[in-house]
CSV table of C-alpha atoms and ligand atoms in Angstrom, one decimal:
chain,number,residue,atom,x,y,z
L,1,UNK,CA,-40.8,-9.1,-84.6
L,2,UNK,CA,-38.7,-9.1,-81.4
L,3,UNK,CA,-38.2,-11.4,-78.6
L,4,UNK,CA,-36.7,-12.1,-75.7
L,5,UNK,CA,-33.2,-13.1,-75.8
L,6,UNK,CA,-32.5,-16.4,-74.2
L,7,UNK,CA,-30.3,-16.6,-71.1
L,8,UNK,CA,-28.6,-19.7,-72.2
L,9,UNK,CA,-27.7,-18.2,-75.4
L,10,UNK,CA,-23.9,-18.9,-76.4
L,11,UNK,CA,-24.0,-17.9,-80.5
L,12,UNK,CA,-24.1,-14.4,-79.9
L,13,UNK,CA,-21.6,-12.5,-78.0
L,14,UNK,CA,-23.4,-9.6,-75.5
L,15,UNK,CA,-21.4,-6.5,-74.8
L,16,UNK,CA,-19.0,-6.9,-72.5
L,17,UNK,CA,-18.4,-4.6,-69.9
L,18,UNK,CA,-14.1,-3.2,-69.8
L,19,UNK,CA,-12.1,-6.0,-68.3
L,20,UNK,CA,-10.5,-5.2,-64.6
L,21,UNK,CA,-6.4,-5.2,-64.7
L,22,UNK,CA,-6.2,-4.7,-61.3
L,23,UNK,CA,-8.6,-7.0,-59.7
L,24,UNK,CA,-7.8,-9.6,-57.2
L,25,UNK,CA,-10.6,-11.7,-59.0
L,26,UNK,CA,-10.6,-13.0,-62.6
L,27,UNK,CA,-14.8,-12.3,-62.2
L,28,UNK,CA,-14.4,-9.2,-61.3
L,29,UNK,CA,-15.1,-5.6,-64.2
L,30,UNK,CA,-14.4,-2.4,-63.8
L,31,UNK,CA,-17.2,-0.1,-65.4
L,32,UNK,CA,-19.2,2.5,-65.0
L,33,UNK,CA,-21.3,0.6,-68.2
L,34,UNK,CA,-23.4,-2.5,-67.4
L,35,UNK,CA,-23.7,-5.1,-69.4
L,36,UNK,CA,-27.1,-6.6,-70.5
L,37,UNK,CA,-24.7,-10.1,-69.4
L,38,UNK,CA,-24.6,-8.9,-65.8
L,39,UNK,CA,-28.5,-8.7,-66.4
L,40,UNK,CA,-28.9,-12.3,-67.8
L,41,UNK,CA,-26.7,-13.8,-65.2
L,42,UNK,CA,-29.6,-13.0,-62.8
L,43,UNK,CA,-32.0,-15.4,-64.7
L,44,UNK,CA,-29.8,-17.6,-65.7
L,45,UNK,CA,-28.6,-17.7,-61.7
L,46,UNK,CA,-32.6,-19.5,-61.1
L,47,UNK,CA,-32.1,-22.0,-64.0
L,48,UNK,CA,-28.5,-23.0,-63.2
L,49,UNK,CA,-29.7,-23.7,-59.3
L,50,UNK,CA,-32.8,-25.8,-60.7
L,51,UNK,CA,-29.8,-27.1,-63.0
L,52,UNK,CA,-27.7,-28.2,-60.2
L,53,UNK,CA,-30.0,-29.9,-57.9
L,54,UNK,CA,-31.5,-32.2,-61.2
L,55,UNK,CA,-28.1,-32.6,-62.2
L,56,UNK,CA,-26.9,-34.7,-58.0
L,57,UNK,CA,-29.6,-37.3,-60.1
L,58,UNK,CA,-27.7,-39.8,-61.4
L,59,UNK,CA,-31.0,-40.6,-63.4
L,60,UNK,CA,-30.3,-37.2,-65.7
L,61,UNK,CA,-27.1,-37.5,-67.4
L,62,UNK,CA,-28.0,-35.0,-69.8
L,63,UNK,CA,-28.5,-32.7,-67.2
L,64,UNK,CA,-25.4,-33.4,-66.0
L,65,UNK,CA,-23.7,-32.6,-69.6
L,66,UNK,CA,-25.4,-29.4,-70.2
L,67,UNK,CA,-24.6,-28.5,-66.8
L,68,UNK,CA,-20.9,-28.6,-67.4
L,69,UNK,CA,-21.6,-27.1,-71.1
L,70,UNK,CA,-23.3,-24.2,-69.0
L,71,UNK,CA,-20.2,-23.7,-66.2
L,72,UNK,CA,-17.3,-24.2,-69.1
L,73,UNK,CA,-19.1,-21.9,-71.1
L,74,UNK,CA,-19.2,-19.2,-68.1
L,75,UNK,CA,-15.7,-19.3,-68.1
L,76,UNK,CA,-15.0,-18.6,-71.9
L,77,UNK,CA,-17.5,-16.3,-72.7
L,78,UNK,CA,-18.0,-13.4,-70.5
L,79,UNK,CA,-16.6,-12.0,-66.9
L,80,UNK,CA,-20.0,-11.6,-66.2
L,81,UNK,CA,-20.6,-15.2,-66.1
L,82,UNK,CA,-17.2,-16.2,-65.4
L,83,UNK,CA,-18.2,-16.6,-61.1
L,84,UNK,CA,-21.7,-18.6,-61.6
L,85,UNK,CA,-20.8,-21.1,-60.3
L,86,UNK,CA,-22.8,-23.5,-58.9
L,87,UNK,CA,-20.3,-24.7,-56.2
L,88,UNK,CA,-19.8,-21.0,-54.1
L,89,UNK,CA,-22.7,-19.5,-55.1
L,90,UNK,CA,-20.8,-16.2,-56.3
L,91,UNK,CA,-21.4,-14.4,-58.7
L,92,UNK,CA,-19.2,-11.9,-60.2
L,93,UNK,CA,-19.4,-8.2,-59.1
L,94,UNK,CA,-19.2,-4.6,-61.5
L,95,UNK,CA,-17.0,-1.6,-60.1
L,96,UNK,CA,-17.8,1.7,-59.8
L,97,UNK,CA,-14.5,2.9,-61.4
L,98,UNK,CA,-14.4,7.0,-59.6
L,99,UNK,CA,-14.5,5.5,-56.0
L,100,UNK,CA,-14.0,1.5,-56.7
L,101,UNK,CA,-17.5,0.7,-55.2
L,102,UNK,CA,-18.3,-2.7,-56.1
L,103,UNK,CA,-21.5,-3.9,-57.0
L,104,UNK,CA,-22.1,-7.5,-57.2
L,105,UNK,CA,-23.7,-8.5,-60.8
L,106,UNK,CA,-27.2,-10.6,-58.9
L,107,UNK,CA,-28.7,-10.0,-55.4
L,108,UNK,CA,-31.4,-11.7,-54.0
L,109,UNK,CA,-32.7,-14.6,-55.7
L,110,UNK,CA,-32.9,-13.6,-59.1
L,111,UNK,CA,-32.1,-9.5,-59.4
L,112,UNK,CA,-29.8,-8.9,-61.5
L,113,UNK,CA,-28.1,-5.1,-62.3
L,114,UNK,CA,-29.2,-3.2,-65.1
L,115,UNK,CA,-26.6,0.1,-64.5
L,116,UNK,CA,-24.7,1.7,-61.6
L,117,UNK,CA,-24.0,5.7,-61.4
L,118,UNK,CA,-22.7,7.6,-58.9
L,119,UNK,CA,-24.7,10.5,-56.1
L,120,UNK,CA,-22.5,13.7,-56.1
L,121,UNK,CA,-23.8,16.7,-54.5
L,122,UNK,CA,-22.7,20.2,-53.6
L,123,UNK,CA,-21.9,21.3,-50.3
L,124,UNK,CA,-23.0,24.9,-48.9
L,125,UNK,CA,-23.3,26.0,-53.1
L,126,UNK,CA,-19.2,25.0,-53.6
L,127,UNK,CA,-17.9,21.8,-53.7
L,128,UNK,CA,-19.2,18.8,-55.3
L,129,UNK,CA,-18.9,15.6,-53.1
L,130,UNK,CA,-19.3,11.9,-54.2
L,131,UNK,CA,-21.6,11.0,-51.8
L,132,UNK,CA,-22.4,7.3,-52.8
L,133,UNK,CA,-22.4,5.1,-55.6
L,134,UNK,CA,-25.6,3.5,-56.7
L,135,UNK,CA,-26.7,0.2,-59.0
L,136,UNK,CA,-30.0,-0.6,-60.3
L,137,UNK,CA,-31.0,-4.5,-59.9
L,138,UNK,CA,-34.4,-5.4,-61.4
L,139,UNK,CA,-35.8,-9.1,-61.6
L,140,UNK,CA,-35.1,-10.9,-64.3
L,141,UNK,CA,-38.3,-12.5,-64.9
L,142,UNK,CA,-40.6,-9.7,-64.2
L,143,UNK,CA,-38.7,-7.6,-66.5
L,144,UNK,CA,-38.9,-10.5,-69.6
L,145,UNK,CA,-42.5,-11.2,-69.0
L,146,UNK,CA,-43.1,-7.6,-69.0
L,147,UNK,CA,-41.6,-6.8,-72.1
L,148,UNK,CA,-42.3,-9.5,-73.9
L,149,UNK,CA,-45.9,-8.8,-73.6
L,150,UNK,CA,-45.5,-5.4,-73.9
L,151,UNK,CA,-43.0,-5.4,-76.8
L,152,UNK,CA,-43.1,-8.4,-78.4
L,153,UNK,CA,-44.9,-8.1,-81.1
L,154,UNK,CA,-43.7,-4.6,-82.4
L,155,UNK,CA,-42.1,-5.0,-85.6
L,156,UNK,CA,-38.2,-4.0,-85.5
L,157,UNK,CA,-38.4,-0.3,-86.7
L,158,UNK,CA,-41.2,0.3,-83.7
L,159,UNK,CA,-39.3,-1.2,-81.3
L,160,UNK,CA,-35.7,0.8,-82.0
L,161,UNK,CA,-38.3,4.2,-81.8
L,162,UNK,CA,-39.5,3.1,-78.2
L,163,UNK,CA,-37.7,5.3,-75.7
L,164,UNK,CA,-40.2,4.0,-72.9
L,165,UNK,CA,-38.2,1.4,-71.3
L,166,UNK,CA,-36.9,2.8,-68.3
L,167,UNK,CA,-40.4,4.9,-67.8
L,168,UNK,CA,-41.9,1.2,-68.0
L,169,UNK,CA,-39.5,0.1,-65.0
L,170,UNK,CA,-40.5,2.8,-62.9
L,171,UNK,CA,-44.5,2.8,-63.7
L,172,UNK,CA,-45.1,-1.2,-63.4
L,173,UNK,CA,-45.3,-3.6,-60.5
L,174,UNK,CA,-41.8,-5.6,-61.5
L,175,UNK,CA,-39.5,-6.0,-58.6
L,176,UNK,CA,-37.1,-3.6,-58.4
L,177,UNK,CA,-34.1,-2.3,-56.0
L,178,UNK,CA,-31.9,0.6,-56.2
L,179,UNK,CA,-29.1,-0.3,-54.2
L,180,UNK,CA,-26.4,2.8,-52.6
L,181,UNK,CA,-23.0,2.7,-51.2
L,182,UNK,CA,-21.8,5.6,-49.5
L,183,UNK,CA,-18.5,6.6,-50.0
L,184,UNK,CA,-18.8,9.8,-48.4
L,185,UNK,CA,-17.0,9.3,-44.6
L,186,UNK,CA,-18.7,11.9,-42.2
L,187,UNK,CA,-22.4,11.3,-43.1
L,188,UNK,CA,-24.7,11.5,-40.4
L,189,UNK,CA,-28.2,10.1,-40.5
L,190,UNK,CA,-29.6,13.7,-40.0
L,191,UNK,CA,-28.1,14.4,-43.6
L,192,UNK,CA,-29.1,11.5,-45.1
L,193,UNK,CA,-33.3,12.4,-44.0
L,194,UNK,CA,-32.9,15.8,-44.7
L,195,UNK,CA,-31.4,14.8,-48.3
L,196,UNK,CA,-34.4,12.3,-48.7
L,197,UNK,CA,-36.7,15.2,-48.0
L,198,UNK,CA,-35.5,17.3,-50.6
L,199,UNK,CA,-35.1,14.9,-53.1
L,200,UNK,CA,-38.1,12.5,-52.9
L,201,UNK,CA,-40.4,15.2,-51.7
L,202,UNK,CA,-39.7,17.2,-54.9
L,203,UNK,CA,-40.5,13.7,-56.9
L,204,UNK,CA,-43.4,13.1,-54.4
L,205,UNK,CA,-44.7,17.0,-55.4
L,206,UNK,CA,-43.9,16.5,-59.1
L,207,UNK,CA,-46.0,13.2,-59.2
L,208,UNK,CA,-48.7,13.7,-56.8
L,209,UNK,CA,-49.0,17.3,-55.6
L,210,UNK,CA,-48.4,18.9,-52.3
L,211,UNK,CA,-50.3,16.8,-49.8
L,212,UNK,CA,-48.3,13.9,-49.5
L,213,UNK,CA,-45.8,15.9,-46.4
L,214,UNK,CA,-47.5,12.5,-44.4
L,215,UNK,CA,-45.9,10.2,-46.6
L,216,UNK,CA,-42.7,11.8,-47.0
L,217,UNK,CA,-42.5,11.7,-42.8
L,218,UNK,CA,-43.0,8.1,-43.0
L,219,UNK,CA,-40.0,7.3,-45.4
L,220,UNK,CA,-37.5,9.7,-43.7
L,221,UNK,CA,-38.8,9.2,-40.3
L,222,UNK,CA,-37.7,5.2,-40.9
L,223,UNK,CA,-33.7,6.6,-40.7
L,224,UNK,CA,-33.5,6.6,-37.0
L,225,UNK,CA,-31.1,8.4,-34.8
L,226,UNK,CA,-29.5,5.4,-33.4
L,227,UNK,CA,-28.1,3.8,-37.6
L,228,UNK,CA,-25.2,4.8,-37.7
L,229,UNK,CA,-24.2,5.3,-41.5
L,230,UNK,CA,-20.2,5.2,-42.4
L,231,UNK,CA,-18.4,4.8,-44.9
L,232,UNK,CA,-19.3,1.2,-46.9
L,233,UNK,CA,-23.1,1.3,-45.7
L,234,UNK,CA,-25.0,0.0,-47.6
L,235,UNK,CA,-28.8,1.0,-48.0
L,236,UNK,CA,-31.2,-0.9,-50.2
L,237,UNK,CA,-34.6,0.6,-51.3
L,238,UNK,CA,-36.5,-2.6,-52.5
L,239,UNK,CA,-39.9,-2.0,-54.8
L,240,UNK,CA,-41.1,-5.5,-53.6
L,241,UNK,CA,-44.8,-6.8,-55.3
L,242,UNK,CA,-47.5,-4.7,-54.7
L,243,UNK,CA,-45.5,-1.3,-55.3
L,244,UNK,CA,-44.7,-1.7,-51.4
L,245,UNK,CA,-41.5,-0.1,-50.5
L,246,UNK,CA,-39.1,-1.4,-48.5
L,247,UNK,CA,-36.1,-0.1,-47.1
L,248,UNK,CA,-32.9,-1.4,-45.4
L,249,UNK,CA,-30.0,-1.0,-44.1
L,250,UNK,CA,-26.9,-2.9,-44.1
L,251,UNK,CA,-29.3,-5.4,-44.8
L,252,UNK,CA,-31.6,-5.3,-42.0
L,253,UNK,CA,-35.5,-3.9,-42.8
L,254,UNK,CA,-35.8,-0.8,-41.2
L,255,UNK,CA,-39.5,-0.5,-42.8
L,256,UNK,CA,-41.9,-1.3,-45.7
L,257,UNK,CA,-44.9,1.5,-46.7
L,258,UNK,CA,-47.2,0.5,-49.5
L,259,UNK,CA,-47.1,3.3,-52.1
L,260,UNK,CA,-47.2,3.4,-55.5
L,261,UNK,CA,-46.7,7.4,-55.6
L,262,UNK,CA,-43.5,6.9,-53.2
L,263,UNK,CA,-41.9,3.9,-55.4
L,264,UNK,CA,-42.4,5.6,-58.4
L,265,UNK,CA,-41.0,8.7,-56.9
L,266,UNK,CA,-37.9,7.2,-55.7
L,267,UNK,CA,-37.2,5.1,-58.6
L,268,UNK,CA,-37.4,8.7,-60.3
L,269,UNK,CA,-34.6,9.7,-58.8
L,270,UNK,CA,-32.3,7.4,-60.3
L,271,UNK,CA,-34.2,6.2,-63.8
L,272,UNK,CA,-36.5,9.0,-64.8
L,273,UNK,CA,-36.1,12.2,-66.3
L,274,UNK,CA,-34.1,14.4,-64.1
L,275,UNK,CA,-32.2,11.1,-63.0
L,276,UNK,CA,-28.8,12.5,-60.4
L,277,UNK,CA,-26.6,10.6,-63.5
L,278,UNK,CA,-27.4,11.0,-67.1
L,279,UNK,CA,-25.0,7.9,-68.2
L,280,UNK,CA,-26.2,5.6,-65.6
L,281,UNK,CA,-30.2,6.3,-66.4
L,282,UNK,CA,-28.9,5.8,-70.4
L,283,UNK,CA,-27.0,2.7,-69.6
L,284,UNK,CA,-30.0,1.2,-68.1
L,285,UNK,CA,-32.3,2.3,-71.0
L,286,UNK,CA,-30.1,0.7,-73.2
L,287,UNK,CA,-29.8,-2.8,-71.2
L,288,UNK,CA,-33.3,-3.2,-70.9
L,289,UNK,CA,-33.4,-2.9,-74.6
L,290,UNK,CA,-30.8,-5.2,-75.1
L,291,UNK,CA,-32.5,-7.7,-73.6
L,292,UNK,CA,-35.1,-8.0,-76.6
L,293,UNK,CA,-33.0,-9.3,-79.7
L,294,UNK,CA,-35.1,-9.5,-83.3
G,301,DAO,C1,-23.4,16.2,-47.3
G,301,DAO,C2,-24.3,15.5,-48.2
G,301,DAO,C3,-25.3,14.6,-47.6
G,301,DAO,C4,-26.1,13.8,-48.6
G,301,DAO,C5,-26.6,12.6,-48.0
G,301,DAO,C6,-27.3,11.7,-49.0
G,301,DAO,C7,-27.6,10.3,-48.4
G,301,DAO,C8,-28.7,9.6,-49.0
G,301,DAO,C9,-29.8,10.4,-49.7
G,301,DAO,C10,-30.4,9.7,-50.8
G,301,DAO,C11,-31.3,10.5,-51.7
G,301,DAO,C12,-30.5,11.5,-52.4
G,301,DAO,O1,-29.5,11.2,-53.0
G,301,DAO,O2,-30.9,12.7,-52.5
């Protein structure tokens, strides 16, 4: 039977992601590969907070010692871990090694990232631009109550066959957000809804046949004129509870639509079958599987 791996877990070594030489910070990787640990970190980033505030009690010294258990083992046993800690509130971040995008390992309360990839696209037929690196963040607990239910009582051999896990992401109401950097300097917000059209609205078409033109206009029409995008932006598309969409930039919501049809269709893009990068879709497939252990 499999289950669910436990965040706290120190007996068993996850995969570690390449170690960063030239990093200014000892938390920092550079990969294109995610680790399932930058995954675990995001669960583990709820507990240690609960941890922390018990642990001010003078009342709990044992929550006090397996605090500091928790925070020296951060440091020993994975890069990952290495910046939890408590006192900051950082956490450590995953590089996008082509362009040196960094992505940080948790956002939000308790997201944590599954993969990142990278957005190239051709320009009038010739040249292939990197247009923006991207990392997948799903929440932790939605994601291990999910497959636990779903998976935890297939025996071993069943569970190694299952190719569904990233399909399973994109179908179900966990909280998901896909999270892209440009890198590309001279987009304008024209591009970017024009390249929303053609990409969601094939996804949109695929999943739910030609009348949905209405619900394309909404998502693109929510990149205004006046957002400006350079270089660094940063634009979030958030599959919040509910399968409601919602979208920001640079961290501020520039609109939510309730849509299963447009989540799933966006999600798609980056997880699903014709995903814009192969290693990034497998990578993910591969942490979410990770994160069940016989
Ligand atoms: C010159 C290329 C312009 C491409 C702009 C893409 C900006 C974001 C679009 C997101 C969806 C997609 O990648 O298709």
């Amino acid at each position: 039977m499999v289950s669910l791996r436990f965040p706290f877990s120190f007996s068993q070594s996850p995969k570690l992601p390449n170690s960063n030489s030239n990093s200014n910070s000892n938390s920092t990787s550079t990969s294109r590969r995610v680790s399932s640990a930058a995954f675990v970190a995001a669960s583990a980033a709820a507990s240690a907070a609960a941890v922390a505030a018990v642990s001010l009690d003078p009342k709990h010294p044992f929550l006090q010692k397996a605090l500091n258990c928790l925070v020296f083992s951060n440091h020993t046993f994975s890069p990952l871990w290495g910046s939890l800690s408590l006192a900051d509130n950082s956490y450590s971040t995953v590089v996008e090694s082509k362009t040196g995008v960094e992505f940080p390992s948790v956002i939000g309360d308790s997201r944590g990232l599954l993969g990142i990839g990278l957005r190239k696209k051709s320009v009038l037929g010739l040249k292939n631009i990197d247009v923006y690196a991207f990392g997948v963040y799903a929440d932790g607990n939605g994601v291990k109550e999910f497959l636990s239910k779903k998976y935890g009582k297939l025996s071993d051999s069943e569970f190694k066959a299952n190719k569904k896990f990233n399909e399973d992401l994109i179908e179900n109401d966990i909280c998901v957000t896909v999270r892209l950097q440009i890198v590309y300097g001279r987009l304008s917000i024209r591009s970017v809804r024009s390249a929303f059209e053609e990409s969601v609205g094939s996804r949109l078409q695929k999943f739910g046949g030609s009348d949905n033109k209405e619900l394309l206009q909404r998502f693109t029409s929510q990149f205004k004129d006046e957002y400006k995008i350079p270089r660094g932006s940063v634009i979030d598309l958030s599959r919040e509870r509910g399968h409601v969409l919602c979208t920001r930039i640079d961290g501020k919501e520039v609109g939510s639509i309730q849509s299963k049809l447009l989540c799933r269709s966006i999600l798609d893009l980056y997880i699903g079958q014709d995903s814009f990068d192969r290693q990034a879709k497998e990578d993910i497939e591969q942490n979410l599987a990770s994160l069940l252990q016989k």
